[in-house]
Amino acid sequence: MKNSQLYKGSLNTIIMKLLEENGKMYGYEITQKVKLITQGELNITEGALYPALHKLEAEGLLDVEIEKVDNRMRKYYKLTESGQKETVNRLSELEDFIRNMQSLVNPSPKLEF
Amino acid sequence: MKNSQLYKGSLNTIIMKLLEENGKMYGYEITQKVKLITQGELNITEGALYPALHKLEAEGLLDVEIEKVDNRMRKYYKLTESGQKETVNRLSELEDFIRNMQSLVNPSPKLEF
DNA sequence: AGTTATGTATAAGAATCTTATGTATATTTA
DNA sequence: TAAATATACATAAGATTCTTATACATAACT
């Protein structure tokens, strides 16, 4: 990903959210989209991305469809029905996570008398 | 931690922020504080916490001070000078991380015409 | 002709965490 | 009063996720 360890564990959620939003995407496209959205701050490495895609597919959350464009292979991934349901859960978990982290680092200021 | 993988990588930042806020804390106290703040959602396990504290100490970010209270040992940790500086960086990274994740999952709505 | 961009893949190792286990004392509950 | 729970620290084995490096192949740019 990047230098910060914080992104560890968030890749699956990112992939699934992008697929939910865009219907179908291929690996390289995902890396570029993420780079764009985060203004270059988050760079997903191939070594992290492809194994993650393969695992999500093996778990039945993604379907794959191979296309050949400009004589180059593309593997388009999309959410299965099961994947769509799971995406809802993952996004809900992410919201809880963010809320909890904000509670921890932005505690409500102590009242002074 | 909990069930969600999302917390992976965030433990060090949590520890350092709590120490910045509270001056000094001991391990068990940290687990209870986190449980309280997150309303039971985040439970830090000892297997994660103690190695993390030892590593932060080895890196010179924490100092330790042993006390005996009620005939039971407590190891109080506090930030070193270096640890205070590093905490500022970690919190800044966390803010970037949260911002990026929100950009990814809450994209600005597409304009419709 | 060489570099960069596009496109996928895997393997070795690092880092972080879970789960299980161990030790010890204090307090609460049945 | 015996058993269970809470307090308090520690480590080891294994799982998961990621980084880094390498590999192959085509297209576009310089």
Tab-separated table of C-alpha atoms (C1' of nucleotides) in Angstrom:
chain	number	residue	atom	x	y	z
A	1	MET	CA	0.000	0.000	0.000
A	2	LYS	CA	1.938	2.989	1.271
A	3	ASN	CA	4.226	3.665	4.180
A	4	SER	CA	1.551	3.825	6.870
A	5	GLN	CA	0.557	0.525	8.478
A	6	LEU	CA	-2.924	1.864	9.025
A	7	TYR	CA	-4.161	0.682	5.641
A	8	LYS	CA	-3.471	-2.912	6.594
A	9	GLY	CA	-6.760	-4.758	6.589
A	10	SER	CA	-8.665	-2.197	4.561
A	11	LEU	CA	-7.844	-3.398	1.046
A	12	ASN	CA	-10.720	-5.872	0.752
A	13	THR	CA	-13.213	-3.238	1.800
A	14	ILE	CA	-11.785	-0.751	-0.705
A	15	ILE	CA	-11.985	-3.259	-3.550
A	16	MET	CA	-15.548	-4.258	-2.759
A	17	LYS	CA	-16.740	-0.675	-2.410
A	18	LEU	CA	-15.242	0.305	-5.763
A	19	LEU	CA	-16.841	-2.695	-7.445
A	20	GLU	CA	-20.180	-1.875	-5.856
A	21	GLU	CA	-19.915	1.598	-7.270
A	22	ASN	CA	-18.531	0.830	-10.708
A	23	GLY	CA	-20.107	-2.486	-11.603
A	24	LYS	CA	-16.984	-4.141	-12.933
A	25	MET	CA	-13.311	-3.253	-12.829
A	26	TYR	CA	-9.965	-4.868	-13.590
A	27	GLY	CA	-6.970	-4.911	-11.291
A	28	TYR	CA	-4.876	-2.214	-12.856
A	29	GLU	CA	-7.923	0.008	-13.112
A	30	ILE	CA	-8.487	-0.346	-9.374
A	31	THR	CA	-4.957	0.792	-8.560
A	32	GLN	CA	-5.337	3.856	-10.787
A	33	LYS	CA	-8.759	4.731	-9.398
A	34	VAL	CA	-7.513	4.564	-5.825
A	35	LYS	CA	-4.492	6.672	-6.679
A	36	LEU	CA	-6.777	9.239	-8.272
A	37	ILE	CA	-9.316	9.388	-5.462
A	38	THR	CA	-6.669	9.711	-2.770
A	39	GLN	CA	-4.645	12.188	-4.835
A	40	GLY	CA	-1.671	9.880	-5.003
A	41	GLU	CA	-1.558	9.167	-1.277
A	42	LEU	CA	-2.563	5.528	-1.485
A	43	ASN	CA	-0.758	3.303	-3.948
A	44	ILE	CA	-1.964	-0.270	-3.973
A	45	THR	CA	0.848	-2.640	-4.909
A	46	GLU	CA	0.299	-5.580	-7.256
A	47	GLY	CA	1.713	-7.914	-4.631
A	48	ALA	CA	-1.170	-6.972	-2.369
A	49	LEU	CA	-3.891	-6.506	-4.963
A	50	TYR	CA	-3.809	-9.675	-7.034
A	51	PRO	CA	-3.694	-12.134	-4.149
A	52	ALA	CA	-6.565	-10.179	-2.554
A	53	LEU	CA	-8.664	-10.400	-5.738
A	54	HIS	CA	-7.951	-14.122	-6.057
A	55	LYS	CA	-8.951	-14.700	-2.463
A	56	LEU	CA	-12.203	-12.758	-2.770
A	57	GLU	CA	-12.982	-14.781	-5.876
A	58	ALA	CA	-12.175	-18.048	-4.084
A	59	GLU	CA	-14.538	-16.994	-1.297
A	60	GLY	CA	-17.327	-16.539	-3.811
A	61	LEU	CA	-17.584	-12.793	-3.317
A	62	LEU	CA	-16.304	-11.879	-6.781
A	63	ASP	CA	-16.870	-13.208	-10.289
A	64	VAL	CA	-14.237	-12.871	-12.982
A	65	GLU	CA	-14.577	-12.370	-16.711
A	66	ILE	CA	-11.598	-12.239	-19.052
A	67	GLU	CA	-11.441	-9.818	-21.954
A	68	LYS	CA	-8.769	-9.003	-24.475
A	69	VAL	CA	-8.331	-5.310	-25.203
A	70	ASP	CA	-5.634	-4.013	-27.566
A	71	ASN	CA	-4.113	-7.461	-27.568
A	72	ARG	CA	-3.650	-7.272	-23.780
A	73	MET	CA	-5.469	-9.379	-21.209
A	74	ARG	CA	-7.853	-7.852	-18.732
A	75	LYS	CA	-9.588	-9.677	-15.901
A	76	TYR	CA	-12.774	-7.889	-14.997
A	77	TYR	CA	-14.113	-8.517	-11.517
A	78	LYS	CA	-17.616	-7.907	-10.262
A	79	LEU	CA	-19.482	-8.606	-7.040
A	80	THR	CA	-21.524	-11.782	-6.787
A	81	GLU	CA	-24.868	-11.652	-4.977
A	82	SER	CA	-23.120	-12.916	-1.890
A	83	GLY	CA	-20.448	-10.292	-2.456
A	84	GLN	CA	-23.028	-7.526	-2.578
A	85	LYS	CA	-24.468	-8.572	0.759
A	86	GLU	CA	-21.019	-8.845	2.285
A	87	THR	CA	-20.102	-5.394	0.982
A	88	VAL	CA	-22.902	-3.902	3.071
A	89	ASN	CA	-21.437	-5.551	6.164
A	90	ARG	CA	-17.891	-4.472	5.394
A	91	LEU	CA	-18.925	-0.865	4.863
A	92	SER	CA	-20.836	-0.937	8.108
A	93	GLU	CA	-17.755	-2.293	9.880
A	94	LEU	CA	-15.676	0.453	8.304
A	95	GLU	CA	-18.038	3.108	9.584
A	96	ASP	CA	-17.854	1.651	13.088
A	97	PHE	CA	-14.085	1.501	12.827
A	98	ILE	CA	-13.771	5.117	11.760
A	99	ARG	CA	-16.182	6.228	14.456
A	100	ASN	CA	-14.258	4.335	17.126
A	101	MET	CA	-10.909	5.691	15.958
A	102	GLN	CA	-12.287	9.201	16.049
A	103	SER	CA	-13.578	8.655	19.580
A	104	LEU	CA	-10.104	7.545	20.578
A	105	VAL	CA	-8.140	10.380	19.028
A	106	ASN	CA	-10.718	13.154	19.299
A	107	PRO	CA	-12.129	12.604	22.757
A	108	SER	CA	-14.900	15.000	23.700
A	109	PRO	CA	-13.095	17.858	25.429
A	110	LYS	CA	-13.152	17.824	29.197
A	111	LEU	CA	-15.417	20.450	30.643
A	112	GLU	CA	-13.642	23.137	32.634
A	113	PHE	CA	-15.165	25.053	35.497
B	1	MET	CA	-8.494	-6.810	18.810
B	2	LYS	CA	-11.976	-7.624	17.583
B	3	ASN	CA	-13.407	-9.457	14.636
B	4	SER	CA	-12.774	-6.763	12.054
B	5	GLN	CA	-9.386	-6.785	10.331
B	6	LEU	CA	-9.587	-3.034	9.964
B	7	TYR	CA	-7.988	-2.385	13.336
B	8	LYS	CA	-4.815	-4.123	12.220
B	9	GLY	CA	-2.042	-1.564	12.229
B	10	SER	CA	-3.814	0.960	14.421
B	11	LEU	CA	-2.807	-0.351	17.855
B	12	ASN	CA	0.442	1.606	18.139
B	13	THR	CA	-1.317	4.839	17.293
B	14	ILE	CA	-4.026	4.140	19.855
B	15	ILE	CA	-1.493	3.428	22.596
B	16	MET	CA	0.529	6.530	21.858
B	17	LYS	CA	-2.503	8.794	21.716
B	18	LEU	CA	-3.797	7.512	25.054
B	19	LEU	CA	-0.408	8.039	26.651
B	20	GLU	CA	-0.178	11.538	25.220
B	21	GLU	CA	-3.527	12.285	26.762
B	22	ASN	CA	-3.138	10.594	30.119
B	23	GLY	CA	0.539	11.023	30.904
B	24	LYS	CA	1.188	7.481	32.059
B	25	MET	CA	-0.805	4.269	31.883
B	26	TYR	CA	-0.276	0.569	32.464
B	27	GLY	CA	-1.255	-2.184	30.073
B	28	TYR	CA	-4.408	-3.418	31.681
B	29	GLU	CA	-5.564	0.156	32.143
B	30	ILE	CA	-5.172	0.755	28.400
B	31	THR	CA	-7.372	-2.228	27.529
B	32	GLN	CA	-10.085	-1.012	29.888
B	33	LYS	CA	-9.894	2.579	28.667
B	34	VAL	CA	-10.238	1.503	25.043
B	35	LYS	CA	-13.159	-0.755	25.884
B	36	LEU	CA	-14.834	2.141	27.683
B	37	ILE	CA	-14.278	4.719	24.964
B	38	THR	CA	-15.490	2.417	22.182
B	39	GLN	CA	-18.394	1.186	24.284
B	40	GLY	CA	-17.140	-2.360	24.247
B	41	GLU	CA	-16.616	-2.519	20.498
B	42	LEU	CA	-12.842	-2.713	20.596
B	43	ASN	CA	-11.217	-5.217	22.904
B	44	ILE	CA	-7.446	-5.199	22.810
B	45	THR	CA	-6.051	-8.634	23.568
B	46	GLU	CA	-3.005	-9.136	25.763
B	47	GLY	CA	-1.318	-11.076	22.990
B	48	ALA	CA	-1.381	-7.939	20.889
B	49	LEU	CA	-0.899	-5.330	23.587
B	50	TYR	CA	2.139	-6.487	25.521
B	51	PRO	CA	4.363	-7.216	22.521
B	52	ALA	CA	3.354	-3.818	21.119
B	53	LEU	CA	4.321	-2.037	24.337
B	54	HIS	CA	7.636	-3.873	24.477
B	55	LYS	CA	8.395	-2.944	20.896
B	56	LEU	CA	7.561	0.737	21.395
B	57	GLU	CA	9.827	0.710	24.439
B	58	ALA	CA	12.632	-0.970	22.465
B	59	GLU	CA	12.266	1.715	19.811
B	60	GLY	CA	12.781	4.371	22.440
B	61	LEU	CA	9.284	5.799	22.109
B	62	LEU	CA	8.141	4.721	25.580
B	63	ASP	CA	9.687	4.682	29.031
B	64	VAL	CA	8.624	2.177	31.654
B	65	GLU	CA	8.379	2.466	35.419
B	66	ILE	CA	7.402	-0.416	37.655
B	67	GLU	CA	5.138	0.047	40.653
B	68	LYS	CA	3.600	-2.349	43.115
B	69	VAL	CA	-0.006	-1.640	43.999
B	70	ASP	CA	-2.006	-3.891	46.322
B	71	ASN	CA	0.804	-6.417	46.110
B	72	ARG	CA	0.331	-6.624	42.336
B	73	MET	CA	2.829	-5.436	39.726
B	74	ARG	CA	2.049	-2.585	37.387
B	75	LYS	CA	4.240	-1.385	34.565
B	76	TYR	CA	3.501	2.236	33.845
B	77	TYR	CA	4.401	3.466	30.375
B	78	LYS	CA	4.861	7.052	29.275
B	79	LEU	CA	6.027	8.731	26.080
B	80	THR	CA	9.674	9.708	25.759
B	81	GLU	CA	10.535	12.999	24.056
B	82	SER	CA	11.093	11.099	20.860
B	83	GLY	CA	7.765	9.336	21.445
B	84	GLN	CA	5.948	12.657	21.786
B	85	LYS	CA	7.282	13.840	18.456
B	86	GLU	CA	6.428	10.553	16.806
B	87	THR	CA	2.898	10.681	18.237
B	88	VAL	CA	2.287	13.901	16.328
B	89	ASN	CA	3.305	12.154	13.095
B	90	ARG	CA	1.195	9.089	13.801
B	91	LEU	CA	-1.884	11.151	14.522
B	92	SER	CA	-1.331	13.098	11.335
B	93	GLU	CA	-1.067	9.827	9.403
B	94	LEU	CA	-4.260	8.634	11.035
B	95	GLU	CA	-6.086	11.772	9.961
B	96	ASP	CA	-4.874	11.290	6.386
B	97	PHE	CA	-5.901	7.657	6.503
B	98	ILE	CA	-9.399	8.431	7.736
B	99	ARG	CA	-9.794	11.193	5.167
B	100	ASN	CA	-8.688	8.894	2.361
B	101	MET	CA	-10.973	6.098	3.460
B	102	GLN	CA	-13.893	8.493	3.588
B	103	SER	CA	-13.086	9.698	0.078
B	104	LEU	CA	-13.138	6.097	-1.077
B	105	VAL	CA	-16.388	5.043	0.541
B	106	ASN	CA	-18.231	8.372	0.473
B	107	PRO	CA	-17.377	9.701	-2.964
B	108	SER	CA	-18.773	13.137	-3.665
B	109	PRO	CA	-22.124	12.446	-5.333
B	110	LYS	CA	-22.162	12.638	-9.079
B	111	LEU	CA	-24.008	15.670	-10.367
B	112	GLU	CA	-27.159	14.872	-12.311
B	113	PHE	CA	-28.539	17.020	-15.121
C	1	DA	C1'	16.605	1.468	-28.888
C	2	DG	C1'	15.347	2.238	-24.289
C	3	DT	C1'	12.106	3.770	-20.981
C	4	DT	C1'	7.559	4.188	-19.349
C	5	DA	C1'	2.827	2.629	-19.203
C	6	DT	C1'	-0.385	-1.127	-19.249
C	7	DG	C1'	-1.632	-5.661	-17.466
C	8	DT	C1'	-1.309	-9.960	-14.638
C	9	DA	C1'	1.178	-13.199	-11.470
C	10	DT	C1'	3.810	-15.341	-7.619
C	11	DA	C1'	7.289	-16.176	-3.974
C	12	DA	C1'	10.069	-14.831	0.214
C	13	DG	C1'	9.998	-12.380	4.055
C	14	DA	C1'	8.180	-8.713	7.436
C	15	DA	C1'	4.736	-7.024	10.465
C	16	DT	C1'	0.704	-7.431	13.089
C	17	DC	C1'	-2.628	-9.840	15.124
C	18	DT	C1'	-5.438	-14.171	17.261
C	19	DT	C1'	-5.562	-17.935	20.080
C	20	DA	C1'	-3.867	-20.521	23.641
C	21	DT	C1'	-1.356	-21.025	27.585
C	22	DG	C1'	1.153	-19.776	31.893
C	23	DT	C1'	1.901	-17.359	36.378
C	24	DA	C1'	0.196	-14.704	40.355
C	25	DT	C1'	-2.797	-11.997	43.590
C	26	DA	C1'	-7.399	-9.843	44.928
C	27	DT	C1'	-12.210	-9.759	45.024
C	28	DT	C1'	-16.702	-11.368	44.461
C	29	DT	C1'	-20.200	-14.928	44.419
C	30	DA	C1'	-22.478	-19.292	45.261
D	1	DT	C1'	-15.164	-21.492	52.116
D	2	DA	C1'	-14.563	-22.960	47.573
D	3	DA	C1'	-15.003	-21.478	42.952
D	4	DA	C1'	-15.283	-18.025	39.704
D	5	DT	C1'	-14.138	-13.564	38.144
D	6	DA	C1'	-11.161	-9.496	37.963
D	7	DT	C1'	-6.635	-7.640	37.957
D	8	DA	C1'	-1.895	-7.819	35.965
D	9	DC	C1'	1.872	-9.313	33.078
D	10	DA	C1'	4.091	-12.544	29.605
D	11	DT	C1'	5.139	-15.499	25.559
D	12	DA	C1'	4.770	-18.931	21.785
D	13	DA	C1'	2.509	-20.966	17.571
D	14	DG	C1'	0.049	-19.992	13.843
D	15	DA	C1'	-2.945	-16.961	10.647
D	16	DT	C1'	-3.448	-12.978	7.860
D	17	DT	C1'	-2.059	-9.172	5.347
D	18	DC	C1'	1.149	-6.679	3.405
D	19	DT	C1'	6.092	-5.235	1.113
D	20	DT	C1'	9.621	-6.168	-1.889
D	21	DA	C1'	11.410	-8.448	-5.632
D	22	DT	C1'	10.967	-10.815	-9.664
D	23	DA	C1'	8.754	-12.539	-13.915
D	24	DC	C1'	6.345	-12.300	-18.374
D	25	DA	C1'	4.095	-9.713	-22.185
D	26	DT	C1'	2.350	-5.838	-25.235
D	27	DA	C1'	1.824	-0.732	-26.318
D	28	DA	C1'	3.286	3.869	-26.409
D	29	DC	C1'	6.477	7.366	-25.992
D	30	DT	C1'	11.242	9.675	-26.340
